[in-house]
Structure formats: C-alpha cells, structure tokens
Amino acid sequence: MRRILVVDDQRSILDLVAKAMERLGYECATAECAEKARKVLEGQSFDLIMSDVIMPGESGLDFLRYVMETFPDTATLLISVMDDSQVVQEALELGVYGYIVKPFNIRAIQIDVESALRRRDLEVANRRYREDLEDRVAARTRELRKQQEEYARLVKTLPCVIYTGNPDWTVRFASDRIQEICGYPPDRFVAGRMRWRELILEEDLPIIKTAVKEALQGDGSFIREYRIRDAQGHVRWIQDRGQIVKNADGSIDHVSGVIFDITGQKMAEEALERARREWEHTFDAVPDLIAVMDTERRIRNVNRAFRERVGESNGNLLDEPCYKILHGLERACNDCCLREDDERGSACEKEVYIDKLGAYFHSIGAPVFDDLNNLTGHVIVLRDITEQKKAEEALQQAHQELGQLFSAISSILIGLDAERRILRWNKAAEEIFALSSEEVTGRALDELGIDWQWDRVEQALDRCQAKKKAQRVDDLRYTRADGQPGFLGLNIQGVDLGGERGTGFLIMGAEITRRKIMESQLAQAQKLESIGQLAAGIAHEINTPTQFIGDNIRFLQDAFNDLEELIGKYRNLMEKARELEVLREAAASVMEEEESLDVEYLLEEIPQAISQSLDGVQRVARIVLAMKEFSHPGQEEKVLLDINHALENTLTVARNEWKYVADVVTDFDPSLPPVPCIPAELNQVFLNIIVNAAHAIKDALGDGAEDKGTITITTRHRDDVCEVRISDTGTGIPKEIRHRIFDPFFTTKEVGKGTGQGLAISHSVIVEKHGGKLTFETEEGRGTTFIIQLPVE
C-alpha cells in the first residue's frame, strides 16, 4: 500500500484530503506544519508528500526542498490557494512533481497523485537502472582488465612465441619469448627492421609454401616445421602452428599463431631413429634365439641366430606358430608358460629340450603389453645350454647357496594397501620393530607406535602417491627395540593392487645404524689421520731448526765460558798495566769502557739467558717428539706399547685443552709392562677422555672463574690387566643419561660442539679391538672417573 503524508495548516483540508486518499486505497498521515511533518519523517517513510505553500513557520517550498534533499526517492506535490506564477516558477525549479490549486476536487487530486507516484516510480527505476548499469559497466571493465592482465601473463608464461604476422612476412605482434628462440628482440620485427623470412633456411621455403597452399584450400589452419638460423648462427627447428585470417574479398589479412622451438624434439627423434637401427643390429647380433609372437603364438619377427639355427628364411617362418616351427606340433605345448591371461608382465623361465634342434635350451618367455596394459603378444629367448647341462649339479649347488644367501639377508619388507593398512610384515620387520605379523596385519601404519621420524615417512608416501615414482628415505632416525637410537634406510614403491583396490605401497629397507656408526668413525679416523699427518709434518719441520738452534746456543755457552776466562786474564793484565806509567792511561780508558758496558751484569745474565734458551729448546724438542709419537701413522696390528709414555705424550699434545682450567696429577706405575695394542687408536681414546674431562671441569667452574680443577691419571698393573684411571673434578654425569653415554651420536653438548661419537668410538676401540673394558664411576657435582682395563697378554 502506498503511503502519503499531507501537510496543511487547515485541519479541514487535512481531513478531506486524507479521507479521499484512503478511499482511493492509500495509507495517509497528516501534519499541521513543516515542523511536525519533519518529526513524522524521522520515524516513517512515505511514497508521496503533499504540502501547502503558506504555513506558520517554515514555508511549504522550504519544507519540500528539505524533503527532496533528504528523501530523494519521495514524490512531492505543492498545494496553494492561488495560482501564483512566482510560486509556480520556484516549484518548477525545485522539481516538484505537481501543483494543485485550491479549491480542488478529489478527482483532480487523484490524477495528480497517481501521476506523481508514477513519475516517482519511473525516476526511481531509471536511477536504479543507471546505477545498476554503471555497476555492470564497472564490473565488466574490471573483468576485461583482469582478462587483459591474465592474457599478458599467459603470453609471458607460455613456452612458445605468440605472433600476428602480415602476408609480406612483417610482424604486427610477437611475444617476448621470440628472443629466446631466435636471439632477436620482438621490437626488431615489429618495427619492420627485420622480417621472419630472413631467418628461414632457403631449402625449407618450399615446405612453408606447400603448407600455406593447403591451408588456403581448407579452413586456413596450418602446422609447418622448418629450420631457422638464429642470431648466433645456430640452426634451430621450428614448429609453426597458425590460422590464416582472410578479408571479405578473400585476400589474406593476417596470420595468427604460435611458434615452438622443437630442436630438442627433432634431436630426440633422430636419436630414436638411430636407436631403432641400433636395436635392429643388436637384435640380429644377439647369439641367443629370439622370436617375437602375437597372442596366438604366431611368429612376427625372429633374429638372425633363430633363422640360422632353425634353417629357414623369414618367409617360411612368419605367421607360423612357434610350436610348429620348434616342435613340429599342431597345437600348443601342454606345459607352455606363455599365457594369454597373464596380466602381471612377469617372465617365465624353464629348461626345454627341442628334438628338432637336438639341444637343451634355457627358455625365457615374457608377455608384451601395450600402454593400456592389454596383452599384445609374447617374446621368447632360447639360449643353448647343452654344454651347461654337464655342469648341472654344480649349478644347482650354486643356486642353492645363492638362495641361502638371499634368505640370510635381513631386509625390511612392509606391504600397505591404498589406505596405508598393513598387508605384509616380514620377519626382519618383526625383529627390528619388535612387532609380530599377527599384531600389525590390518592396522594402519601410523597406529603401530613406531618411534621414528613420521613426518619424513608420510612425506615420502605422499610424494610416491602423487608422482607415481619410487621414493628413498635415507638416514631415518628411529628408536630400536632395546631403546637405543638407530637409523633405517627405506625405499618406498607404489604397487598396483589391481581392480578396485587402487594403489598400495611396498616399503623395503634395512637397519643401517652400524653402517652410520662406521661411516662416522671412518670420517673421524680420516680427520684424525689428516691431523696426525699434518702434526707429524709440522713436528718434522720444527725438529730441524730446533736442533740447530740448540746446537748454536750450546756453542754460544761454550764460547762464552771461554770468553769469560779470557776476560779474567784481560782484567789481570789491566791491573798490572795500571802500575806502569806508560799504560796507566790506556788501562783507565779500558776500565771506563768496561764500566759503561756493565760487563759484570752481562757476565751474570748471559749464562742465565743461555740456560733458559736451552731449557726452552729442550721443551720444544719434547713437544715435537710427543707430537711425532702421538701422530705416528696408525697400524692395524697390535704392537707392545709403553702406556705411561703414551699418556705423557697425550698430555703434552692436549696441554692447550686443560692447562687453563685444570692441574694434572699423574701417578704412573713404574713397573707397568708394555701392553699389546694399536697405538694410534689407544692414543685417541686417551685424548677423547682427557679432553672430555677438561670440558667437564670448565662447565663446573663456569666462565670467568680463576680457580682450577684437577685431572688425575693413574696406572696400575693388576692381575695381568693394565688399568688406567682418568679422574676429573667436573660436573659428573646425570643419573638419567648414564646408560646412554657410550651410545653412538648421543651428546649433551651444544649443536656444533660435539658429534656424540667420542665415547662411542672409545668404547669400540677398548672393548671390540683390544678385548678390554671401559667403565666409569661418577657422582653429580663431584666428578667422574673413567676406568680403562687392557689385557697385558
């Protein structure tokens, strides 16, 4: 229902108009002045407002002006008691929909009201149409701009050149990729400085002309392949795909298309052709008998060895069944392994005796499938094994041994379905993960509670599923059944389960913890060997100058002793010279010079300096000797070693590690006999433990501490065992990690400051290579003692 607001200061007019409008089907409200009308408008909306011109307070024109500015979708009518031209003019300028002059009749008011409302509806509809049209134009403009940007990106990213050319080989447009193909920028063609025709090899122009002629006879599309010479003089193969666009009179307007660089494809085709010829030559060069057959076992192709052995030409062999040619039978052999229903693509091997050829053959038959996995035929390869039959027993024995060898290989084998539930779980997996096949079959892999790097395994499974390629997961960390850390190497392969079962997975792997340990130890050994070789070289280089420096200092010591004796005699001579008048002045001069040189000081200090220099040289010599002995090239065989001397050398070499944080106390058993061992590896054990002791003391003291800790080293001979104890006053080993300190790759040091291999290698050297024991005693906050026991015999 339309709503109308009538504003007039005469109540009779208001009631008359309101009742008339209600009878005509309108809903009406009234107001006796503009002020009251404004209040009504604050809470209600109206389709039409009828207002008197002259009212107390605000005039009708001003009120309607307010309405048209505030409520632009509301129609307005002006009511006046007289036909005032000035009022009419202002009303027209204001845009009032109608002008009613009192007195009036209801019919006239109805006409004006309906006209005003109809005009108002048209204006609102028109305005909304314009707004909608403007919105659609703006949206279409944005869409066109977006399409233009997408087209520009497409042109930029497509692996080809997009072009528009003229019949005279000039270019209207070419994408930037043209420079990658020919070496010339696109603006060189667009500007007309070069035509595409100039790059085409002359001998290929007839190909292009023929393609254009065929296109004009058809729908205008063409595909042509030809060669060009690029800016560097290289010949490239081009595939040009385009459409000829004609004018209304049938003449050519332009050509649009794309250009691909197919040089690599052409090279691949040539390589493929060469490979085909090589395959044919190889096929004939194989000494085994090879036959290619269709699904009915009719021969389609054979190699030269087959023809020569059978004694027939191709013409007599082709389209004949293999069982007729080889066995003289009219139907397939009962034990033939070639099956039409074979969908697995597996080869069949067996030994057969062919009467017609009088020999034993090792027969290999394999089905051939097309890209859709449809069986298209079979291939058989016959190898003459008549001579080998004489050694059949030896061969069977070898096969048996080989089977036992494969059975002994401990590799993980896990089969999963498409939902990654366990289908297969072999014995190696049972042993490594401590889960039986009965426990895991049918369960999801991620429900088994295996403590390994799940994110790497899941990512590999996802990649295998997405890329349809096998995925490797190397050096996968996991926790072994005994709670120790370990490593696995996995290979994940997608498996077609057939039918609706989809694609599953086959996880094959091995426990490579020991290999990782060996690799780490090898790397450590190689590094130490390199350091040892460098140290030995440095020691050798230092040794020579140290020797002649020591010899020279000893020479100076002997010479100074001689000069000191001579100086004493000179002094006696001057004492006597001073008694003679002739020599007194000269003697006094010599005495003054002696006093100025402070000869007494020199006679006192020079021997001390020489003695200190000799002591320093001897210390350098001891360090050099220790370095040479410590870095002596490793031996694989044991030799007798003085353990006390080896420990002294190790302390000398490691002095820089402990001298700032600890004092070393040694208590060596002088009666300790030589111990059979591998010197280089035992030296490394001593070095690892001493350096660890220094680090533990440093951690206990903290940064900036002035006090020092103590490293105590003792050796004893106890019941045919050499015992070495290395104690420190460090932090001690926390109870919760004591069971892991000899584990490979376990370390409590910061990243980059420890590999976790030092004590693991030491344990391996002492226990496995020397048959000894490596244990420890520790107390948190007090320190640790490592105990090495080596058999003397």
Short mmCIF file of C-alpha atoms in Angstrom, two decimals, residues 651 657-667 689-701 706-714 725-732 781-786:
data_model
loop_
_atom_site.label_atom_id
_atom_site.label_comp_id
_atom_site.label_asym_id
_atom_site.label_seq_id
_atom_site.Cartn_x
_atom_site.Cartn_y
_atom_site.Cartn_z
CA LEU A 651 99.00 -34.85 27.95
CA GLU A 657 92.87 -28.03 26.23
CA TRP A 658 93.49 -28.48 30.01
CA LYS A 659 96.19 -26.04 31.10
CA TYR A 660 93.78 -23.09 31.59
CA VAL A 661 91.12 -24.99 33.56
CA ALA A 662 92.91 -27.81 35.41
CA ASP A 663 96.10 -29.04 37.02
CA VAL A 664 97.18 -32.55 36.03
CA VAL A 665 98.35 -35.03 38.64
CA THR A 666 99.94 -38.26 37.41
CA ASP A 667 100.63 -41.42 39.37
CA ILE A 689 88.67 -38.83 27.73
CA ILE A 690 91.20 -36.15 28.77
CA VAL A 691 89.53 -33.50 26.58
CA ASN A 692 86.10 -34.50 27.94
CA ALA A 693 87.49 -34.17 31.47
CA ALA A 694 88.76 -30.65 30.71
CA HIS A 695 85.38 -29.67 29.27
CA ALA A 696 83.54 -31.07 32.32
CA ILE A 697 85.78 -29.06 34.68
CA LYS A 698 85.23 -25.93 32.59
CA ASP A 699 81.45 -26.43 32.81
CA ALA A 700 81.69 -26.92 36.59
CA LEU A 701 83.82 -23.80 37.12
CA GLU A 706 90.02 -18.05 38.46
CA ASP A 707 90.26 -21.42 40.26
CA LYS A 708 91.31 -24.61 38.52
CA GLY A 709 90.09 -28.15 38.75
CA THR A 710 92.20 -31.32 38.84
CA ILE A 711 92.68 -34.14 36.36
CA THR A 712 94.24 -37.19 38.00
CA ILE A 713 95.71 -40.01 35.89
CA THR A 714 96.93 -43.26 37.47
CA ARG A 725 92.10 -44.30 35.66
CA ILE A 726 91.38 -40.77 34.42
CA SER A 727 89.52 -38.69 37.03
CA ASP A 728 88.20 -35.13 36.91
CA THR A 729 86.57 -32.72 39.34
CA GLY A 730 83.88 -31.73 36.85
CA THR A 731 80.10 -31.77 36.90
CA GLY A 732 79.63 -35.54 36.98
CA GLY A 781 78.70 -32.24 41.33
CA ARG A 782 81.90 -34.12 42.34
CA GLY A 783 83.32 -35.51 39.12
CA THR A 784 83.82 -38.65 37.04
CA THR A 785 86.47 -41.38 36.76
CA PHE A 786 86.82 -43.38 33.54
#
